């Protein structure tokens, strides 16, 4: 694995970006569509799958479970079960990917057994899996901890439908139980379910392939269990709302005229509303968002992250960069993850005036001119926020640990360059060669 860094020449607040930037398929939808292929009796064709590391890890997990995974072109995957599917998630790969947890539901539902390690992923505070273990128990499974791995098994080889109340509306939890319910005996009801668009999208895919699911996109989802699914036609992953939202924030800060295409503005209502009320000029069409430069006298605001349709925690870091440029005092309350404000120390080094009240709350005073610095991307969302901050800043920045950004965003620098950002990727090898 090569180590990359981004070299970014900041615009010093100049609003000069212009052109069109495209949004790729959603990582958080694509991963679940791939996991869902475990529920099928024959081949599944998935399109618009982003070419990113988390997807390659998921493909590897499926391959090791006994699925044939073929990639056609850059973004189409064909996934097909072989005769021998096994119940063990590759420990090495699963540990690198938090979303590996969503494979446990379909594997357990199909085989009656699953073995997996505690999943890895972004370092954004504690990421427990108690809700998953409790839900599986409700569905009649036994949970054992063997040498650091979880082994979950059913006596009859089948999960039973159950009523599962989620203490917190976990996104991957909702998706996992929705998929598990598809092959369970009887009816599964998920209460206090998460309502993210990726969940509705997954449900639509499953229903179009024969599953009986109602209520996805509401707090109560009902799944009537049945047999293995069969795909009628190739399925295209929905656009990435977090990528689109990050580009919109970047545009609000430094674009003269930017068109964000291939996205769904309906999934970004809260961000668009917040930016408009701050003074940003935004026009939306069915599949695109246009942002034009206005006088940089943006109003401050209070942001509280919340489950969908509230403000997405995955856009909290880029939004905080925006708030450093608004005039006055803003307040950011991160309610979903602990430790997801630690990156603000780096923004302070760049010149931002941010005061941390406690691990969940900050006060941002703006506008503060930002200055280029050497930054270390701590996780994929804060990593992209650093790229945004470096573009806004004056002078040069280096963003290390680009691998974290690559986990979620496909060659983002190429797309940014197209709209006028001075950004280069430098690989460690090139550096050694003196480039
Ligand atoms: C998903 C998204 C991630 C996003 C997050 C919140 C994927 C692959 N990732 O993550 O990008 O930031 O939703 O929108 O879709 N929790 C428990 N016990 C559990 C599971 C979760 O207490 O067993 C808590 C978490 O600590 C957190 C909250 O529930 O405080 C919400 O997390 P969750 O919705 O599960 O996040 P993910 O599904 O991991």
Coordinates of C-alpha atoms and ligand atoms in Angstrom, one line a residue:
X1 CA 0.0 0.0 0.0
X2 CA 1.4 3.4 -1.0
X3 CA 1.2 6.3 1.4
X4 CA -0.2 9.4 -0.3
X5 CA -0.5 13.0 0.6
X6 CA -2.2 15.9 -1.0
X7 CA -0.4 19.2 -1.7
X8 CA -2.9 22.0 -1.9
X9 CA -2.4 25.6 -2.8
X10 CA -5.1 27.6 -1.0
X11 CA -7.2 30.3 -2.6
X12 CA -6.9 32.7 0.4
X13 CA -10.7 33.2 0.4
X14 CA -10.8 34.0 -3.3
X15 CA -14.1 32.8 -4.9
X16 CA -12.8 31.4 -8.1
X17 CA -13.9 27.7 -8.5
X18 CA -16.2 27.2 -11.5
X19 CA -17.5 24.4 -13.6
X20 CA -19.2 21.1 -13.1
X21 CA -18.4 18.4 -10.5
X22 CA -19.9 15.0 -10.6
X23 CA -21.1 12.9 -7.6
X24 CA -20.4 9.2 -7.4
X25 CA -22.5 6.3 -6.1
X26 CA -23.0 6.4 -2.4
X27 CA -20.5 4.4 -0.4
X28 CA -23.0 3.9 2.4
X29 CA -25.6 2.5 0.0
X30 CA -23.2 0.5 -2.2
X31 CA -21.7 -1.4 0.8
X32 CA -25.2 -2.6 1.9
X33 CA -26.2 -3.5 -1.7
X34 CA -23.2 -5.7 -1.9
X35 CA -23.9 -7.2 1.5
X36 CA -27.5 -7.9 0.4
X37 CA -26.2 -10.0 -2.5
X38 CA -25.7 -12.7 0.2
X39 CA -29.5 -13.1 0.3
X40 CA -29.7 -14.1 -3.4
X41 CA -29.9 -17.5 -5.0
X42 CA -28.3 -16.3 -8.3
X43 CA -26.3 -13.5 -9.8
X44 CA -26.7 -9.9 -8.7
X45 CA -25.6 -7.0 -10.9
X46 CA -24.8 -3.7 -9.2
X47 CA -24.0 -0.5 -11.0
X48 CA -22.6 2.9 -10.0
X49 CA -20.5 1.3 -7.3
X50 CA -17.7 3.8 -6.3
X51 CA -14.1 2.7 -6.8
X52 CA -13.0 3.1 -3.2
X53 CA -11.1 1.0 -0.7
X54 CA -14.2 0.1 1.5
X55 CA -15.8 -1.4 -1.5
X56 CA -12.7 -3.4 -2.4
X57 CA -12.7 -4.7 1.2
X58 CA -16.3 -5.7 1.0
X59 CA -15.7 -7.5 -2.4
X60 CA -12.8 -9.3 -0.6
X61 CA -15.1 -10.4 2.3
X62 CA -17.7 -11.7 -0.2
X63 CA -15.0 -13.6 -2.2
X64 CA -13.7 -15.2 1.0
X65 CA -17.3 -16.2 2.0
X66 CA -17.6 -18.1 -1.3
X67 CA -19.1 -15.7 -3.7
X68 CA -17.8 -15.0 -7.2
X69 CA -17.2 -11.3 -7.4
X70 CA -16.5 -9.9 -10.8
X71 CA -15.9 -6.3 -11.5
X72 CA -16.8 -5.0 -15.0
X73 CA -15.4 -1.7 -16.1
X74 CA -14.8 0.6 -13.1
X75 CA -18.2 0.6 -11.4
X76 CA -20.2 -2.6 -12.2
X77 CA -20.1 -5.6 -9.9
X78 CA -21.5 -9.0 -10.6
X79 CA -21.8 -11.1 -7.4
X80 CA -22.9 -14.8 -7.5
X81 CA -23.0 -17.5 -4.9
X82 CA -20.9 -20.6 -5.4
X83 CA -21.9 -24.0 -4.1
X84 CA -19.9 -23.6 -0.9
X85 CA -20.6 -20.5 1.2
X86 CA -19.0 -20.4 4.5
X87 CA -20.0 -18.6 7.7
X88 CA -16.7 -16.9 8.6
X89 CA -15.9 -13.3 7.8
X90 CA -12.2 -12.8 7.0
X91 CA -10.9 -11.5 10.2
X92 CA -8.1 -9.5 8.7
X93 CA -10.5 -7.6 6.3
X94 CA -13.5 -7.3 8.7
X95 CA -11.2 -5.5 11.2
X96 CA -10.5 -2.8 8.7
X97 CA -14.1 -2.0 7.9
X98 CA -16.8 -0.9 10.3
X99 CA -19.5 -1.7 7.7
X100 CA -18.4 -5.3 7.7
X101 CA -21.0 -5.7 10.5
X102 CA -23.8 -5.5 7.9
X103 CA -22.7 -8.8 6.4
X104 CA -23.4 -10.6 9.6
X105 CA -27.2 -10.3 9.3
X106 CA -27.4 -11.9 5.8
X107 CA -24.8 -14.6 6.5
X108 CA -26.6 -15.6 9.7
X109 CA -30.0 -15.5 8.0
X110 CA -28.7 -17.7 5.1
X111 CA -26.5 -20.2 6.9
X112 CA -27.8 -20.1 10.5
X113 CA -24.3 -19.2 11.7
X114 CA -21.7 -16.4 11.4
X115 CA -18.3 -15.8 12.9
X116 CA -16.7 -12.4 12.8
X117 CA -14.2 -10.2 14.8
X118 CA -15.1 -6.8 16.4
X119 CA -15.3 -4.6 13.3
X120 CA -12.9 -1.8 12.6
X121 CA -13.2 1.4 10.6
X122 CA -13.0 5.1 11.3
X123 CA -11.7 6.2 14.7
X124 CA -14.6 8.3 15.8
X125 CA -15.2 7.3 19.4
X126 CA -16.6 4.1 20.7
X127 CA -18.5 2.1 18.1
X128 CA -20.1 -0.7 20.0
X129 CA -22.1 -3.6 18.5
X130 CA -24.4 -4.4 21.4
X131 CA -27.5 -3.5 19.4
X132 CA -26.6 -6.2 16.8
X133 CA -25.9 -8.9 19.4
X134 CA -29.1 -8.1 21.3
X135 CA -31.2 -8.2 18.1
X136 CA -29.7 -11.5 16.9
X137 CA -30.6 -12.9 20.3
X138 CA -34.1 -11.7 19.9
X139 CA -34.2 -13.6 16.6
X140 CA -33.4 -16.8 18.5
X141 CA -29.6 -16.9 18.0
X142 CA -26.9 -17.7 20.5
X143 CA -23.9 -15.5 20.9
X144 CA -20.6 -16.8 22.0
X145 CA -17.2 -15.1 22.2
X146 CA -14.4 -17.4 21.1
X147 CA -10.8 -16.1 21.2
X148 CA -11.8 -12.5 20.4
X149 CA -14.3 -13.5 17.7
X150 CA -18.1 -13.6 17.9
X151 CA -19.8 -16.8 16.9
X152 CA -23.5 -16.5 16.5
X153 CA -25.6 -19.5 15.7
X154 CA -29.2 -20.7 15.5
X155 CA -30.3 -24.2 16.5
X156 CA -32.6 -24.9 13.6
X157 CA -30.4 -23.2 11.0
X158 CA -32.9 -20.4 10.6
X159 CA -33.5 -17.1 12.4
X160 CA -36.9 -16.4 13.8
X161 CA -38.8 -13.2 13.1
X162 CA -38.9 -10.9 16.1
X163 CA -39.8 -7.5 17.3
X164 CA -36.6 -5.5 17.7
X165 CA -36.6 -2.1 19.4
X166 CA -33.4 -0.2 18.6
X167 CA -32.3 1.8 21.7
X168 CA -30.6 4.1 19.2
X169 CA -31.7 4.3 15.6
X170 CA -28.5 2.8 14.2
X171 CA -28.2 2.9 10.5
X172 CA -26.2 -0.3 10.0
X173 CA -28.3 -1.9 12.7
X174 CA -31.5 -1.2 10.9
X175 CA -30.0 -2.4 7.6
X176 CA -28.6 -5.6 9.2
X177 CA -32.0 -6.6 10.8
X178 CA -33.9 -5.7 7.7
X179 CA -31.7 -8.1 5.6
X180 CA -31.8 -10.7 8.3
X181 CA -35.6 -10.6 8.4
X182 CA -35.8 -11.3 4.7
X183 CA -34.8 -15.0 5.3
X184 CA -36.1 -15.4 8.8
X185 CA -39.1 -17.5 9.8
X186 CA -42.1 -15.3 10.3
X187 CA -42.3 -11.5 10.7
X188 CA -39.6 -9.1 11.9
X189 CA -40.6 -5.7 13.1
X190 CA -37.8 -3.1 13.6
X191 CA -38.9 -0.2 15.9
X192 CA -37.1 3.1 16.3
X193 CA -35.5 2.3 13.0
X194 CA -33.1 4.7 11.3
X195 CA -34.7 6.5 8.3
X196 CA -31.6 7.4 6.2
X197 CA -32.2 7.4 2.4
X198 CA -29.7 4.6 2.0
X199 CA -32.1 2.4 4.1
X200 CA -35.0 3.1 1.8
X201 CA -32.8 2.5 -1.2
X202 CA -31.7 -0.9 0.2
X203 CA -35.3 -1.8 0.9
X204 CA -36.4 -0.9 -2.6
X205 CA -33.6 -3.1 -4.0
X206 CA -34.7 -6.1 -1.8
X207 CA -38.4 -5.6 -2.6
X208 CA -37.8 -5.4 -6.3
X209 CA -36.1 -8.8 -6.0
X210 CA -38.9 -10.5 -4.1
X211 CA -38.6 -9.4 -0.4
X212 CA -41.6 -8.3 1.6
X213 CA -40.7 -5.2 3.4
X214 CA -42.9 -2.2 4.3
X215 CA -42.2 1.0 6.2
X216 CA -38.6 1.6 5.2
X217 CA -38.0 5.3 5.6
X218 CA -40.2 5.4 8.7
X219 CA -39.4 4.5 12.3
X220 CA -41.2 1.1 12.0
X221 CA -40.1 -1.4 9.4
X222 CA -41.9 -4.7 8.9
X223 CA -40.3 -7.6 7.1
X224 CA -42.1 -10.8 6.2
X225 CA -39.6 -13.6 5.9
X226 CA -39.4 -15.8 2.8
X227 CA -36.9 -17.6 0.6
X228 CA -33.7 -16.5 -1.3
X229 CA -34.1 -13.5 -3.6
X230 CA -33.7 -13.2 -7.3
X231 CA -32.8 -10.0 -9.2
X232 CA -35.1 -8.9 -12.0
X233 CA -32.8 -6.2 -13.5
X234 CA -29.4 -4.5 -12.7
X235 CA -29.6 -2.1 -9.7
X236 CA -27.9 1.3 -9.7
X237 CA -26.6 2.7 -6.4
X238 CA -28.0 6.1 -5.4
X239 CA -25.8 9.2 -5.4
X240 CA -23.6 10.0 -2.4
X241 CA -25.3 12.7 -0.4
X242 CA -22.3 13.3 1.8
X243 CA -20.0 13.8 -1.2
X244 CA -22.6 16.1 -2.8
X245 CA -23.0 18.0 0.5
X246 CA -19.2 18.4 0.9
X247 CA -18.9 19.8 -2.6
X248 CA -21.8 22.2 -1.8
X249 CA -20.1 23.5 1.3
X250 CA -16.9 23.9 -0.7
X251 CA -18.8 25.8 -3.4
X252 CA -20.5 28.1 -0.8
X253 CA -17.0 29.0 0.5
X254 CA -15.0 29.5 -2.7
X255 CA -17.0 29.0 -5.9
X256 CA -17.8 31.6 -8.4
X257 CA -20.3 29.3 -10.1
X258 CA -20.3 25.6 -9.4
X259 CA -22.8 22.9 -10.6
X260 CA -22.9 19.7 -8.6
X261 CA -24.4 17.1 -10.9
X262 CA -25.7 13.5 -10.5
X263 CA -27.0 14.1 -7.0
X264 CA -30.3 14.2 -5.2
X265 CA -31.0 17.6 -3.6
X266 CA -34.0 16.0 -1.7
X267 CA -31.5 14.1 0.4
X268 CA -29.8 17.3 1.5
X269 CA -32.7 19.4 2.5
X270 CA -31.4 20.4 5.9
X271 CA -27.9 21.4 4.6
X272 CA -29.4 23.4 1.7
X273 CA -31.8 25.1 4.1
X274 CA -29.0 25.9 6.6
X275 CA -26.7 27.3 3.9
X276 CA -29.5 29.4 2.3
X277 CA -30.5 30.9 5.7
X278 CA -26.9 31.7 6.2
X279 CA -26.9 33.7 2.9
X280 CA -25.6 31.2 0.3
X281 CA -27.1 31.4 -3.2
X282 CA -28.3 27.9 -4.1
X283 CA -30.5 26.7 -6.9
X284 CA -31.7 23.1 -7.2
X285 CA -32.9 20.9 -10.0
X286 CA -34.0 17.3 -9.9
X287 CA -30.5 15.9 -10.1
X288 CA -28.2 18.9 -9.6
X289 CA -27.4 21.8 -7.3
X290 CA -25.9 25.1 -8.4
X291 CA -24.1 27.4 -6.0
X292 CA -23.0 30.9 -6.9
X293 CA -20.8 33.3 -5.2
X294 CA -22.3 35.9 -3.0
X295 CA -20.8 38.5 -0.6
X296 CA -18.9 36.7 2.1
X297 CA -21.0 37.9 4.9
X298 CA -22.6 34.6 5.9
X299 CA -24.7 34.5 9.1
X300 CA -23.6 32.2 11.9
X301 CA -25.9 29.4 13.0
X302 CA -26.4 26.5 15.4
X303 CA -25.9 23.0 14.1
X304 CA -27.0 19.9 15.9
X305 CA -26.2 16.6 14.3
X306 CA -29.2 14.2 14.2
X307 CA -30.4 11.1 12.5
X308 CA -32.0 11.7 9.1
X309 CA -33.7 13.9 8.2
X310 CA -31.6 15.9 10.7
X311 CA -28.2 17.3 10.1
X312 CA -25.9 14.4 9.1
X313 CA -22.9 13.8 11.4
X314 CA -20.9 13.0 8.3
X315 CA -21.2 16.6 7.2
X316 CA -20.5 18.1 10.6
X317 CA -16.7 18.6 9.9
X318 CA -17.0 20.4 6.5
X319 CA -19.9 22.5 8.0
X320 CA -17.6 23.5 10.8
X321 CA -15.1 24.7 8.2
X322 CA -17.9 26.8 6.7
X323 CA -18.8 28.3 10.1
X324 CA -15.2 29.5 10.6
X325 CA -16.0 31.8 7.7
X326 CA -19.4 33.0 8.9
X327 CA -19.6 36.3 10.7
X328 CA -20.4 35.8 14.4
X329 CA -20.7 33.0 16.8
X330 CA -21.9 29.5 15.8
X331 CA -22.5 26.5 18.0
X332 CA -22.0 22.9 16.9
X333 CA -23.4 20.0 18.9
X334 CA -22.3 16.5 17.7
X335 CA -24.9 14.2 19.2
X336 CA -24.1 10.9 17.4
X337 CA -20.4 10.2 17.9
X338 CA -18.1 11.0 20.7
X339 CA -14.6 12.1 19.6
X340 CA -15.9 13.4 16.3
X341 CA -14.8 17.0 17.1
X342 CA -11.2 16.2 17.8
X343 CA -10.2 17.3 14.3
X344 CA -11.1 21.0 15.3
X345 CA -7.6 21.3 16.9
X346 CA -6.1 21.3 13.5
X347 CA -8.5 24.0 12.3
X348 CA -7.4 26.1 15.3
X349 CA -3.8 25.6 14.2
X350 CA -4.9 27.0 10.8
X351 CA -6.3 30.1 12.4
X352 CA -9.9 29.2 13.3
X353 CA -11.3 30.4 16.6
X354 CA -13.0 27.3 18.0
X355 CA -13.6 26.6 21.7
X356 CA -14.4 23.1 22.8
X357 CA -17.0 23.0 25.6
X358 CA -16.9 19.3 26.0
X359 CA -16.3 16.3 23.6
X360 CA -19.7 16.9 22.0
X361 CA -19.9 20.7 21.7
X362 CA -17.9 23.6 20.2
X363 CA -18.3 27.3 19.7
X364 CA -17.0 28.7 16.5
X365 CA -16.2 32.4 16.1
X366 CA -15.8 33.8 12.6
X367 CA -14.8 34.9 10.2
X368 CA -11.2 33.8 10.7
X369 CA -8.7 33.8 7.9
X370 CA -7.2 30.3 7.6
X371 CA -3.6 29.6 6.8
X372 CA -2.1 26.6 5.1
X373 CA -0.6 24.0 7.4
X374 CA 0.6 20.4 7.5
X375 CA -2.5 18.3 8.4
X376 CA -3.1 14.6 9.2
X377 CA -6.4 13.3 8.1
X378 CA -7.9 11.5 11.2
X379 CA -10.9 9.9 9.5
X380 CA -12.6 10.1 6.1
X381 CA -15.1 12.8 6.8
X382 CA -12.7 15.1 8.8
X383 CA -10.1 14.3 6.1
X384 CA -12.3 15.8 3.4
X385 CA -13.0 18.8 5.7
X386 CA -9.3 19.4 5.9
X387 CA -9.1 19.4 2.1
X388 CA -11.9 22.0 2.1
X389 CA -10.1 24.1 4.8
X390 CA -6.8 23.9 2.9
X391 CA -8.6 25.2 -0.3
X392 CA -10.1 28.1 1.6
X393 CA -6.9 29.0 3.4
X394 CA -4.1 31.2 2.2
X395 CA -0.7 29.5 1.4
X396 CA 0.2 25.8 0.9
X397 CA -1.1 22.9 2.9
X398 CA -0.1 19.2 3.0
X399 CA -2.8 16.7 4.0
X400 CA -1.2 13.4 5.1
X401 CA -2.9 10.1 5.5
X402 CA -4.9 10.4 2.3
X403 CA -5.7 6.7 2.5
X404 CA -8.4 7.7 5.0
X405 CA -10.0 10.0 2.4
X406 CA -9.7 7.4 -0.4
X407 CA -11.7 5.0 1.8
X408 CA -14.8 7.1 1.0
X409 CA -14.2 9.4 -1.9
X410 CA -13.0 8.2 -5.3
X411 CA -10.0 10.1 -6.6
X412 CA -11.5 13.3 -5.3
X413 CA -8.4 15.4 -6.3
X414 CA -9.1 14.7 -10.0
X415 CA -12.6 16.1 -9.7
X416 CA -11.4 19.1 -7.7
X417 CA -8.7 19.9 -10.2
X418 CA -11.4 20.1 -12.9
X419 CA -13.1 22.9 -11.1
X420 CA -10.0 24.9 -10.5
X421 CA -8.4 23.6 -7.3
X422 CA -4.6 23.4 -7.2
X423 CA -4.3 20.0 -5.7
X424 CA -1.7 17.2 -6.3
X425 CA -1.4 13.7 -5.0
X426 CA 2.2 12.7 -4.1
X427 CA 2.9 9.0 -3.5
X428 CA 5.6 8.1 -1.0
X429 CA 7.5 6.3 -3.8
X430 CA 7.6 9.5 -5.9
X431 CA 8.8 11.3 -2.9
X432 CA 11.7 8.9 -2.5
X433 CA 12.6 9.3 -6.2
X434 CA 12.9 13.0 -5.4
X435 CA 9.7 14.2 -7.3
Ligands
LIG1 C1 -23.6 4.8 9.7 C2 -22.7 5.3 8.5 C3 -21.8 6.5 9.0 C4 -22.7 7.5 9.7 C5 -23.5 6.9 10.8 C6 -24.5 7.9 11.4 C7 -22.4 3.4 7.1 C8 -21.4 2.4 6.6 N1 -21.9 4.3 8.0 O1 -22.6 4.3 10.6 O2 -21.2 7.0 7.8 O3 -21.8 8.5 10.3 O4 -24.3 5.9 10.2 O5 -25.3 8.5 10.4 O6 -23.5 3.4 6.8 N2 -24.5 2.4 18.5 C9 -24.6 1.6 19.7 N3 -24.6 0.3 19.7 C10 -24.6 -0.4 18.5 C11 -24.5 0.4 17.3 C12 -24.5 1.7 17.3 O7 -24.6 2.2 20.8 O8 -24.6 -1.6 18.5 C13 -24.5 3.8 18.6 C14 -23.2 4.4 18.0 O9 -22.2 4.4 19.0 C15 -23.6 5.8 17.7 C16 -25.1 5.6 17.2 O10 -25.5 4.4 17.7 O11 -23.6 6.7 18.8 C17 -25.3 5.7 15.8 O12 -24.4 4.9 15.1 P1 -24.9 4.0 13.8 O13 -26.1 4.6 13.2 O14 -24.9 2.6 14.2 O15 -23.6 4.3 12.9 P2 -23.2 3.3 11.8 O16 -24.3 2.5 11.3 O17 -22.0 2.6 12.3

